[in-house]
Coordinates of N, CA and C and ligand atoms in Angstrom, one line a residue:
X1 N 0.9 -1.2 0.0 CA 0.0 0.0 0.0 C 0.9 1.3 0.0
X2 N 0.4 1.8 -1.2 CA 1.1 3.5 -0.9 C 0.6 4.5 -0.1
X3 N 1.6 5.5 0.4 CA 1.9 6.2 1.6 C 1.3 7.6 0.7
X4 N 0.1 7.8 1.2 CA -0.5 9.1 0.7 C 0.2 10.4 0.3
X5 N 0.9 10.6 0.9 CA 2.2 11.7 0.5 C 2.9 11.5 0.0
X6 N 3.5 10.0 -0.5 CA 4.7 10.3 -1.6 C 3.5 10.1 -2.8
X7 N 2.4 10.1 -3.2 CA 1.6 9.7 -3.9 C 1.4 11.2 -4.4
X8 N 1.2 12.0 -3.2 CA 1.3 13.6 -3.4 C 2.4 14.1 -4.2
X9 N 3.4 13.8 -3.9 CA 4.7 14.6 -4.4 C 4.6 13.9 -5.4
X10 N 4.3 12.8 -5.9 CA 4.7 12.4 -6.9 C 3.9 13.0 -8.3
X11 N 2.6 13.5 -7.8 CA 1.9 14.1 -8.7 C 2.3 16.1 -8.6
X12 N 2.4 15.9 -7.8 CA 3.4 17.7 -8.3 C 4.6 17.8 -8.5
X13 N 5.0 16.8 -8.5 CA 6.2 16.9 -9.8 C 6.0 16.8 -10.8
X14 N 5.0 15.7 -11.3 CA 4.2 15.9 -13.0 C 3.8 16.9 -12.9
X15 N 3.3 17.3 -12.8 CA 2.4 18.6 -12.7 C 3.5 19.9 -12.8
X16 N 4.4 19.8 -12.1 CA 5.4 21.1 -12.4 C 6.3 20.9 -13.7
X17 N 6.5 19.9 -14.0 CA 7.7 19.0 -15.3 C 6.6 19.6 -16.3
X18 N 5.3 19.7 -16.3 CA 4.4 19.6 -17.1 C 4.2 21.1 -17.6
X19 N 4.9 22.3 -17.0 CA 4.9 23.3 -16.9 C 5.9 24.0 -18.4
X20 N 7.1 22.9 -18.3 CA 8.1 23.1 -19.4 C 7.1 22.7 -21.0
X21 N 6.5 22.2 -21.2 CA 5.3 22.3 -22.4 C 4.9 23.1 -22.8
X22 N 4.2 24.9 -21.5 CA 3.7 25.8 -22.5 C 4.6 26.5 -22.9
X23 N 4.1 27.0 -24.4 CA 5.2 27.4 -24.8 C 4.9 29.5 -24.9
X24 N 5.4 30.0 -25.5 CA 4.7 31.9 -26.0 C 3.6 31.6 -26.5
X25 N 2.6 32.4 -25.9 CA 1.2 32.7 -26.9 C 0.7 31.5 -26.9
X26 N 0.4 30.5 -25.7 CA -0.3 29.4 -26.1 C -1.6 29.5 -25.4
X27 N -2.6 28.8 -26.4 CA -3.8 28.3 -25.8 C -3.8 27.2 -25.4
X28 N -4.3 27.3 -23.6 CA -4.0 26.1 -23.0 C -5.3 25.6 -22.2
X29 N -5.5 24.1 -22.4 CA -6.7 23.3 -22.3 C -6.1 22.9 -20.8
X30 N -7.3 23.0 -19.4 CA -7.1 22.6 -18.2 C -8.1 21.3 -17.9
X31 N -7.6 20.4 -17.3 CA -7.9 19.4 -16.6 C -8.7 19.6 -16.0
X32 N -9.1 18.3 -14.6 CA -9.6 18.2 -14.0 C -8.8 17.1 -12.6
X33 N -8.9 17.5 -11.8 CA -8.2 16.5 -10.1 C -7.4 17.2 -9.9
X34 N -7.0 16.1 -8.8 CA -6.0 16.7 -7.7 C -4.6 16.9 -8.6
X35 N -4.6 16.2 -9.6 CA -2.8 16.3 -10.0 C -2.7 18.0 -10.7
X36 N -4.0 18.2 -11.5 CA -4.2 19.3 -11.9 C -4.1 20.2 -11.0
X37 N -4.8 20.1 -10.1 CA -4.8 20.9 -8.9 C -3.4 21.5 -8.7
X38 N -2.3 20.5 -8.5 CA -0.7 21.3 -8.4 C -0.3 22.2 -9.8
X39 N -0.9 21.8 -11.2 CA -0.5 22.6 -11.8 C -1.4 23.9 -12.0
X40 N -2.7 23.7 -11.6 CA -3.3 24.9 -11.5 C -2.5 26.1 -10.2
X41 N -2.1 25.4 -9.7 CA -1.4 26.3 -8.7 C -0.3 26.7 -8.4
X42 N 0.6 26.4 -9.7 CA 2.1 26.5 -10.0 C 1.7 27.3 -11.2
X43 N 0.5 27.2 -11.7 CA 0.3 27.9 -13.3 C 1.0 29.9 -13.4
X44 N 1.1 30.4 -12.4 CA 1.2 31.9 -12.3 C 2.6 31.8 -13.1
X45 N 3.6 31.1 -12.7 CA 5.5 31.0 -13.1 C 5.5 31.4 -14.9
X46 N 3.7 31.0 -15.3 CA 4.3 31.0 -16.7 C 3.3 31.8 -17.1
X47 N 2.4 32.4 -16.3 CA 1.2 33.2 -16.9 C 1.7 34.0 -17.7
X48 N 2.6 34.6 -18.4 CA 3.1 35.4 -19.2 C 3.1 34.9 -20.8
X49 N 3.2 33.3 -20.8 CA 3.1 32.8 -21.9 C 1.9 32.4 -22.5
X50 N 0.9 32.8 -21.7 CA -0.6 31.9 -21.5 C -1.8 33.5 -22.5
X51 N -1.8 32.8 -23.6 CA -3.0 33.7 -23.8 C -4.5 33.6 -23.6
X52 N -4.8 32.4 -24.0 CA -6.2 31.6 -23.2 C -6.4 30.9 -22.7
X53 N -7.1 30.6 -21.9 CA -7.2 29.1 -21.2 C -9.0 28.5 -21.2
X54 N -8.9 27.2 -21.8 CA -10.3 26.6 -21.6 C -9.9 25.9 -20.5
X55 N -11.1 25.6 -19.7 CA -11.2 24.6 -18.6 C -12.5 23.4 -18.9
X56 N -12.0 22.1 -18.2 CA -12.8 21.1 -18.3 C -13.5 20.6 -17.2
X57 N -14.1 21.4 -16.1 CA -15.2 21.9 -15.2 C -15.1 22.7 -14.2
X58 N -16.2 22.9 -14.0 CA -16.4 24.0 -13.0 C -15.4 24.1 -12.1
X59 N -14.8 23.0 -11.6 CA -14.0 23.1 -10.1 C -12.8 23.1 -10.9
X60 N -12.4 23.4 -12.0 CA -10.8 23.8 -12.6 C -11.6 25.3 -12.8
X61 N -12.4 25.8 -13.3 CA -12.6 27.1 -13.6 C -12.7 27.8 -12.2
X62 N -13.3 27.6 -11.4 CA -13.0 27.8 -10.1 C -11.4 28.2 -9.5
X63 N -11.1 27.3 -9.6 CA -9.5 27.6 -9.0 C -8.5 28.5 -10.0
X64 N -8.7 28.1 -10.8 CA -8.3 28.8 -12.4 C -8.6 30.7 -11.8
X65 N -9.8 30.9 -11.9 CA -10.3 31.8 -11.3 C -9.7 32.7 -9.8
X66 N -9.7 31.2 -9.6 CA -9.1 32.0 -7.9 C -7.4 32.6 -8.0
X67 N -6.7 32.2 -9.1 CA -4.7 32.3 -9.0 C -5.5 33.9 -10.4
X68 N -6.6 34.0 -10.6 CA -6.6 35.0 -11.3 C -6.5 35.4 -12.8
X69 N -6.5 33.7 -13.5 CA -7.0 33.3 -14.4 C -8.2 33.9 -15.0
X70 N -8.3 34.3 -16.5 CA -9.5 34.4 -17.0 C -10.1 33.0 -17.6
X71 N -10.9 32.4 -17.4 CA -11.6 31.4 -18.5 C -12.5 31.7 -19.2
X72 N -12.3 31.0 -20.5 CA -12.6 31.3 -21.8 C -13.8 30.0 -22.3
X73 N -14.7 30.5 -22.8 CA -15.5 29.2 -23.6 C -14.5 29.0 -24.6
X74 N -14.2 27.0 -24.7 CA -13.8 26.7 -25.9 C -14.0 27.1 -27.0
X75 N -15.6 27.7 -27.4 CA -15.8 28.3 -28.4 C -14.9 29.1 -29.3
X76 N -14.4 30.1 -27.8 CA -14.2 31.3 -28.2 C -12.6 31.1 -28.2
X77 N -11.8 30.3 -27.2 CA -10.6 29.9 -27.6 C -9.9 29.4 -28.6
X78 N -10.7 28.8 -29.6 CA -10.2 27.9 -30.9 C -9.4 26.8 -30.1
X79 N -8.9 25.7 -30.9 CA -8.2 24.9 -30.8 C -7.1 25.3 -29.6
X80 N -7.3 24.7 -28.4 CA -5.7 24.5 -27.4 C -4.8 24.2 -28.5
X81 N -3.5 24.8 -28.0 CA -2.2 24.0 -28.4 C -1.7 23.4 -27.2
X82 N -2.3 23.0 -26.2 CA -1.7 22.2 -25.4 C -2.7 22.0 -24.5
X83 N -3.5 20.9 -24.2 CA -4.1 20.4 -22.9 C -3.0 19.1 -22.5
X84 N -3.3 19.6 -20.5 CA -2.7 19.3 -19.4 C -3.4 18.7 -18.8
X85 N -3.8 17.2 -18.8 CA -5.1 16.7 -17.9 C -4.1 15.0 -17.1
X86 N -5.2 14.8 -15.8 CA -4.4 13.5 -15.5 C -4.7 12.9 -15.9
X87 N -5.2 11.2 -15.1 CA -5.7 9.9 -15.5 C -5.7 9.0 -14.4
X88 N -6.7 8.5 -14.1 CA -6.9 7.2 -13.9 C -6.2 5.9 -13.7
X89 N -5.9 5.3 -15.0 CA -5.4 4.7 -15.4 C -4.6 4.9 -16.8
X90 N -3.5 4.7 -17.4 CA -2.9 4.7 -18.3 C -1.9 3.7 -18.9
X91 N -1.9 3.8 -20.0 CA -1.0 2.8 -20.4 C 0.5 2.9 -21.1
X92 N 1.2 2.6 -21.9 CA 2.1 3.0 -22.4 C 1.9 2.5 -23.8
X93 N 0.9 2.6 -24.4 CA 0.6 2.6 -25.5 C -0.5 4.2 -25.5
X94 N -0.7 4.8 -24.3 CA -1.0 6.4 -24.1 C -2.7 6.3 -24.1
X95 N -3.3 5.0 -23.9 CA -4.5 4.9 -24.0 C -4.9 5.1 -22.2
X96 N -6.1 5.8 -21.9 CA -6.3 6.0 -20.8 C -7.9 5.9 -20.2
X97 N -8.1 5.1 -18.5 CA -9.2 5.6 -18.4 C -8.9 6.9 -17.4
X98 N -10.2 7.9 -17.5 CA -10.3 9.1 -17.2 C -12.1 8.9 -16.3
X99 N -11.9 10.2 -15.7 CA -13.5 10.3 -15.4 C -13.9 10.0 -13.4
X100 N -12.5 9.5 -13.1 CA -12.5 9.5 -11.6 C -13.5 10.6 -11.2
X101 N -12.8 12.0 -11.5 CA -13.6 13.1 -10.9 C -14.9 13.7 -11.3
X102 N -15.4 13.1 -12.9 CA -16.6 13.1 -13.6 C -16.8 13.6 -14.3
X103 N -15.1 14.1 -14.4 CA -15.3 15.7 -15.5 C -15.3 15.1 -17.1
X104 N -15.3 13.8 -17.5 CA -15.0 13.4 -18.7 C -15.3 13.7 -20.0
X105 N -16.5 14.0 -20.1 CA -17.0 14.0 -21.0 C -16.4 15.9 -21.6
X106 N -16.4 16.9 -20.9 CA -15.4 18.2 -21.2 C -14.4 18.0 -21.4
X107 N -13.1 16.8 -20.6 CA -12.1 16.2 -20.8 C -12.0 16.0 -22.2
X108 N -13.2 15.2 -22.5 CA -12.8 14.3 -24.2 C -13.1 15.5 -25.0
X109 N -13.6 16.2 -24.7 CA -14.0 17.1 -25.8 C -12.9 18.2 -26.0
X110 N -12.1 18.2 -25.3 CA -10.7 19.6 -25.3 C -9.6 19.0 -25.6
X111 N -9.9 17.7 -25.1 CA -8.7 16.6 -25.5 C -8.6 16.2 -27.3
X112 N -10.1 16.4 -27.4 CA -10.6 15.9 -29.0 C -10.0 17.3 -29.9
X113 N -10.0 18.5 -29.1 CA -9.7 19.7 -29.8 C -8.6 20.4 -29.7
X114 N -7.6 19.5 -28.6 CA -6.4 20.4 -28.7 C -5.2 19.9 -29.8
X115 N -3.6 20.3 -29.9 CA -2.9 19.8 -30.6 C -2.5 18.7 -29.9
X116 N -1.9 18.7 -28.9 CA -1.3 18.0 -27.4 C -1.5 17.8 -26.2
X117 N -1.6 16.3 -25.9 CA -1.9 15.8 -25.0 C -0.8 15.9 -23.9
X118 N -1.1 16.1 -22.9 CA 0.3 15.7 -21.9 C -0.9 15.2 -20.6
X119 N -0.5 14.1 -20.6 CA -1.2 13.5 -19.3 C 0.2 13.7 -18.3
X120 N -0.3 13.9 -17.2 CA 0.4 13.9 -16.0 C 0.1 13.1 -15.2
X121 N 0.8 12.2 -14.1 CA 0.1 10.9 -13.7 C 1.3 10.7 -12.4
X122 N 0.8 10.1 -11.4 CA 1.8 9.5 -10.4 C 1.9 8.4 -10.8
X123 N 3.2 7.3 -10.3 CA 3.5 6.0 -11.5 C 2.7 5.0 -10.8
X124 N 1.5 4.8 -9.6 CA 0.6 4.3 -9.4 C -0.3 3.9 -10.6
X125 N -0.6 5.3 -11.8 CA -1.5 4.7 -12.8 C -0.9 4.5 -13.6
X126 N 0.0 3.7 -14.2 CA 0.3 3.0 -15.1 C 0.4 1.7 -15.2
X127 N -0.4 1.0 -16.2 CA -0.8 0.0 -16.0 C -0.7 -1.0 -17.6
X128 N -0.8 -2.1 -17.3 CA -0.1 -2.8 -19.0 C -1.8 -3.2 -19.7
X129 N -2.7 -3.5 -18.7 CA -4.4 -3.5 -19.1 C -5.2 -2.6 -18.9
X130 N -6.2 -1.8 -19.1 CA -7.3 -0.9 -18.9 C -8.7 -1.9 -18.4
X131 N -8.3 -1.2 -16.9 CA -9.7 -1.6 -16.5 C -10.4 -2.4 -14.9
X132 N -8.9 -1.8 -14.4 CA -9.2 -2.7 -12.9 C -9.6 -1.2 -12.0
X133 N -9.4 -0.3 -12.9 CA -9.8 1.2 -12.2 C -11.7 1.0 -13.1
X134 N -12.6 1.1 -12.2 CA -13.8 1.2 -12.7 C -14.1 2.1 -13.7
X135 N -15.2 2.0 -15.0 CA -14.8 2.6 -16.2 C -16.2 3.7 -16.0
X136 N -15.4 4.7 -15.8 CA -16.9 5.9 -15.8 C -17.5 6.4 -16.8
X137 N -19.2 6.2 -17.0 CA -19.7 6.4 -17.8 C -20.8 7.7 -18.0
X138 N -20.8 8.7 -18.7 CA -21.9 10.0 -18.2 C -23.1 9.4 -18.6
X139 N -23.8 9.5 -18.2 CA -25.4 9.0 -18.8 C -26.6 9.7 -19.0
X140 N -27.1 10.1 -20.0 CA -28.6 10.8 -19.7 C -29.5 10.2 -18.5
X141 N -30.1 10.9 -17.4 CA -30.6 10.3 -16.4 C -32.0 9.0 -16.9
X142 N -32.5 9.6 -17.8 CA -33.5 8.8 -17.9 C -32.9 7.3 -18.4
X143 N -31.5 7.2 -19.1 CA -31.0 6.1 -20.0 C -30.5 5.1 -18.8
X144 N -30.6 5.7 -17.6 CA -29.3 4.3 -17.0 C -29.6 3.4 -16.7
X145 N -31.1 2.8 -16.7 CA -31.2 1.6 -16.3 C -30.8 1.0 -17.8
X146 N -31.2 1.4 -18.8 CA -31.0 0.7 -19.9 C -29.5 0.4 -20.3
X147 N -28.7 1.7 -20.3 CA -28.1 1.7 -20.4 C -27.0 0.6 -19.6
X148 N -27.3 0.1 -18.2 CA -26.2 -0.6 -17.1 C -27.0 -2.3 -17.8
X149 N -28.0 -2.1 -18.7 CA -28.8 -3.7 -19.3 C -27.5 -3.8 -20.6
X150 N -27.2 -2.9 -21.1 CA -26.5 -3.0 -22.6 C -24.7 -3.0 -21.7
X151 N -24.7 -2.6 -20.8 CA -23.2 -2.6 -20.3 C -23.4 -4.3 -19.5
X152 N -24.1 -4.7 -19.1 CA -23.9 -6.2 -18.4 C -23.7 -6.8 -19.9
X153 N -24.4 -6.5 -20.8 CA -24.5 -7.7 -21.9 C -22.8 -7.6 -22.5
X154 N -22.1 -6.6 -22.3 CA -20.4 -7.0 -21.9 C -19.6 -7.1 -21.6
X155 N -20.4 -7.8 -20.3 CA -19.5 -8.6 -19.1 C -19.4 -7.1 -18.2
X156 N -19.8 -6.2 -18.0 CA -19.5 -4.8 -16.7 C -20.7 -4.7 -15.8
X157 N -20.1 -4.9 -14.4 CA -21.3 -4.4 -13.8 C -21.6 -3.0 -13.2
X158 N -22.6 -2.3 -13.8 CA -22.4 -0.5 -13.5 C -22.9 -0.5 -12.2
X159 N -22.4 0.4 -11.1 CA -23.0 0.8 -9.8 C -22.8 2.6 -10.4
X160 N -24.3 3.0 -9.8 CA -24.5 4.3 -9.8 C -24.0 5.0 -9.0
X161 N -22.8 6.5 -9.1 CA -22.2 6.9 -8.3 C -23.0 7.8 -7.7
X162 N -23.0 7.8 -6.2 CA -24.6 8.3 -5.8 C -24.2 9.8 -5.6
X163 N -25.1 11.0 -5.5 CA -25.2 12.0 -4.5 C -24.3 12.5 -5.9
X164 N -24.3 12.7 -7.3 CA -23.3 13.0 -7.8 C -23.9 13.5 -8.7
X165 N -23.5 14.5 -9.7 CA -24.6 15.1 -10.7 C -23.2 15.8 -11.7
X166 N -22.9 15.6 -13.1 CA -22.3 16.4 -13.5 C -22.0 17.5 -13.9
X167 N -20.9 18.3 -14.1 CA -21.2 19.2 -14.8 C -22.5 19.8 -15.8
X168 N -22.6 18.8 -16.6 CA -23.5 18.9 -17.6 C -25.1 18.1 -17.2
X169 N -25.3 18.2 -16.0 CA -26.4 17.7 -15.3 C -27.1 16.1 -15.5
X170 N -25.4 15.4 -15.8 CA -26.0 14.0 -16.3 C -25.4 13.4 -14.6
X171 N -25.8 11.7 -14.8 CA -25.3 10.9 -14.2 C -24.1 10.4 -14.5
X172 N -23.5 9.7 -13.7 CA -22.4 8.7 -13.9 C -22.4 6.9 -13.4
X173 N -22.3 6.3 -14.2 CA -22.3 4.9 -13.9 C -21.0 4.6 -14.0
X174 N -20.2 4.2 -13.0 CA -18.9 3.0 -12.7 C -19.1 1.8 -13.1
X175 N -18.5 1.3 -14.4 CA -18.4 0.2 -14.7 C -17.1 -0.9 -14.2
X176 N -17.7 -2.0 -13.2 CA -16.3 -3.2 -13.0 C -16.4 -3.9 -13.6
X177 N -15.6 -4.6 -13.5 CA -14.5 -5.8 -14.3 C -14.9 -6.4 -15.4
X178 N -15.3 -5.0 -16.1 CA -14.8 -5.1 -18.2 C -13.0 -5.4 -18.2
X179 N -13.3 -5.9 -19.0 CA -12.0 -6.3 -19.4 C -11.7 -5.6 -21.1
X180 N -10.8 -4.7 -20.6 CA -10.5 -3.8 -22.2 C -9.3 -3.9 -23.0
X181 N -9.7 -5.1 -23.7 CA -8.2 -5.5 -24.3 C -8.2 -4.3 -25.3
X182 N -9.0 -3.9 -26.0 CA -9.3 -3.3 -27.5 C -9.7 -1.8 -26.9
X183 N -9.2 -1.0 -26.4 CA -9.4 0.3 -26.0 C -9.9 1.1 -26.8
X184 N -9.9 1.4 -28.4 CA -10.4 2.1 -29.2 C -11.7 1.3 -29.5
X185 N -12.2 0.3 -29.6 CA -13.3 -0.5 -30.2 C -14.2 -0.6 -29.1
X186 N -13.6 -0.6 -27.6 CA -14.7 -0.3 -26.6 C -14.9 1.0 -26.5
X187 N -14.2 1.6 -26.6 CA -14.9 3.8 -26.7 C -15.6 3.7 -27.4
X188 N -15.7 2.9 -28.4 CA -16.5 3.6 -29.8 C -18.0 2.6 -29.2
X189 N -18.0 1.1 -29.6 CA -19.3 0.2 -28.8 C -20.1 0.9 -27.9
X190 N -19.1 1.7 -26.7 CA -20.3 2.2 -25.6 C -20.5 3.2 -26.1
X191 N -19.7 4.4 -26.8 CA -20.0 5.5 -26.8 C -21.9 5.7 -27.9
X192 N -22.1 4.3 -28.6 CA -22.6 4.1 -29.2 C -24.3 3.7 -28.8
X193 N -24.1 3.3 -27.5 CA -25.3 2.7 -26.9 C -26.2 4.3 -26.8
X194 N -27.3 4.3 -27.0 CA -28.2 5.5 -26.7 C -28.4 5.5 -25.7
X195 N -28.2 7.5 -25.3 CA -28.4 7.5 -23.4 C -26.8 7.8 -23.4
X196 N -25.5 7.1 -23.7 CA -24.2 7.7 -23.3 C -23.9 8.9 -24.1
X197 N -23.5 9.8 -22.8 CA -22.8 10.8 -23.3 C -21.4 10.4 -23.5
X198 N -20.7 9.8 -23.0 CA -19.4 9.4 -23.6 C -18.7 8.2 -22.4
X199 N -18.0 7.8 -22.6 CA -17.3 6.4 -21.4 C -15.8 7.4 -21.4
X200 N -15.3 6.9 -20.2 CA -14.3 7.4 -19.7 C -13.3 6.4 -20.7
X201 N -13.1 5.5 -21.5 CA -12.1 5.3 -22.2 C -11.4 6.6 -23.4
X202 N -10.0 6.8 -22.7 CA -9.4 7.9 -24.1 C -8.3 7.3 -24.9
X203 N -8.9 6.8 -25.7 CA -8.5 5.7 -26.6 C -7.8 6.2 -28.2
X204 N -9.1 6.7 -29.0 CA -9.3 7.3 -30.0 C -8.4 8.4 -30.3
X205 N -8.5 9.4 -28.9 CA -7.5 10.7 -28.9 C -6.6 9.9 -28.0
X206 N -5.4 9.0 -28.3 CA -4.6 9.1 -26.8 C -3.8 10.3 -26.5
X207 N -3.2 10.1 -25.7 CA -2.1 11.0 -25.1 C -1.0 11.2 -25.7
X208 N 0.0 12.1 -25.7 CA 1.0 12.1 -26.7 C 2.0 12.2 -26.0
X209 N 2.3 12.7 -24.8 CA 3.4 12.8 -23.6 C 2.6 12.1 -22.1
X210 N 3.3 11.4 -21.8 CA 3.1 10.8 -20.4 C 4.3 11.4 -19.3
X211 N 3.7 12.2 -18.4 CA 4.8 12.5 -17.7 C 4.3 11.9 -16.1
X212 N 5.6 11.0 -15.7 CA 5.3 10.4 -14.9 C 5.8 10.4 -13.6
X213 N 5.3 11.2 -12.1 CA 5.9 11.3 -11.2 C 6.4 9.9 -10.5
X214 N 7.5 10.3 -9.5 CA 8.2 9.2 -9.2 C 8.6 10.4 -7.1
X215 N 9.0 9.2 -7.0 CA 9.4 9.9 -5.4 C 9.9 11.4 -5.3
X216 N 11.0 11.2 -6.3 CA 12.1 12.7 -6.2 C 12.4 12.9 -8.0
X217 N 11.9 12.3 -9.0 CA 12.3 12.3 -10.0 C 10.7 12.1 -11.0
X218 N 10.8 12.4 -12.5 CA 9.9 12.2 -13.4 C 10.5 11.2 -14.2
X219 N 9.6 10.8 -15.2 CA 10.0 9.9 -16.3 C 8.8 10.5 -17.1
X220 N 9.3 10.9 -18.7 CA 8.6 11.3 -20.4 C 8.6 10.2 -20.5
X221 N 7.0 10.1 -21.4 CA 7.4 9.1 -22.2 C 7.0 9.7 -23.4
X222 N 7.6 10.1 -25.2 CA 6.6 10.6 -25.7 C 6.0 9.4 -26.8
X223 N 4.8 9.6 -27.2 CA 4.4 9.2 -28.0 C 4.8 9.4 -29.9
X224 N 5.7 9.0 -30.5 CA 6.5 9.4 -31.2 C 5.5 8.9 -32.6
Ligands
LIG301 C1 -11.3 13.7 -13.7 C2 -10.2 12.9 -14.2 C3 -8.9 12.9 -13.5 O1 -7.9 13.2 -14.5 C4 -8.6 11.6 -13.0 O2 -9.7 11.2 -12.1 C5 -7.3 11.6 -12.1 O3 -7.5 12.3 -11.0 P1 -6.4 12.6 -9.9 O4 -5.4 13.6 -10.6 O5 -7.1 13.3 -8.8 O6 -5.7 11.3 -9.5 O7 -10.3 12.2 -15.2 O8 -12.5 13.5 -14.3

């Protein structure tokens, strides 16, 4: 079992290593969690380079807000050249689940619209299979029972995450013990079922830099 604090430092060290990415004049796409959290709060060192920033919910626009950050509708930002988000789980083929914190579905969609990915991660989530971290699904409220009928018929069993309401005023279903050999082919199958707003698999868009905290040191990996 890991010791809560080196689990801390290890994610603000990604999160600061993750800092050397923006570059002049960039539009930068924000995350969502705690690992974000240290870069939203190291972000000031580079505010000078930063011309817009989209955020991927309310509680990054919040904090974003509070270091005195303006946030911008993606609309109005165009394309990030750089989103900064964690993960879940990840792999080193750069495919990830996402959605711990629920923010996924703004995730995929900033991730779908930036140039670069840079996941930031403590080396807890890296993993060789997708899928022992429960697979979060947004759901239109009225779809989830149907919805958790079409997710048993492959092999997952969804528990409703209670007391919990998204961003975008949906639900979330936790899917266990799917087994995701095929990461791109299961995004697309669920994303497909009527009623999902999207599954926490980021498959389709992976990740293009993995930066990975460690005790006292990082490890890149890039996606070449
Ligand atoms: C939120 C996410 C987060 O990136 C993911 O849950 C990792 O969170 P943390 O940095 O707190 O470990 O996808 O929806």
């Amino acid at each position: 079992m890991k010791n809560i604090m080196t689990d801390t430092n290890e994610k603000r060290l990604a999160a600061i290593k993750s800092l050397e990415y923006i570059e002049d004049d960039f539009v930068l796409g924000v995350g969502t969690g705690s690992t974000v959290n240290f870069l939203i709060s190291e972000l000031h060192l580079v505010r000078h380079k930063i011309r817009s920033i989209a955020s991927s919910s309310e509680a990054s626009t919040r904090l974003l807000s509070d270091e005195g950050f303006l946030v911008e509708d993606l609309s109005s930002t165009g394309s990030p050249d750089l989103y900064i988000d964690g993960a879940d789980e990840i792999t080193k083929n750069f495919h990830m689940i996402k959605g711990g914190g629920g923010a996924l579905t703004r995730e995929k969609i900033i991730a779908h619209a930036s140039k670069k990915f840079v996941c930031i991660v403590d080396n807890s989530k890296i993993v060789d299979v997708l899928g022992n971290f429960p697979l979060p699904i947004e759901v239109i409220p009225m779809a989830k029972s149907m919805v958790s009928r079409e997710i048993a018929k492959l092999g997952g069993q969804s528990e409703l995450r209670h007391d919990f309401q998204t961003d975008n005023g949906n639900l979330i279903l936790d899917v266990h013990n799917l087994k995701i050999i095929d990461p791109p082919s299961l995004e697309k199958e669920i994303n497909n079922i009527p009623g999902v707003v999207t599954n926490g698999i980021f498959a389709l868009r992976p990740a293009n830099v993995i930066i990975i905290g460690n005790a006292e040191t990082t490890d890149v990996i890039t996606n070449t």
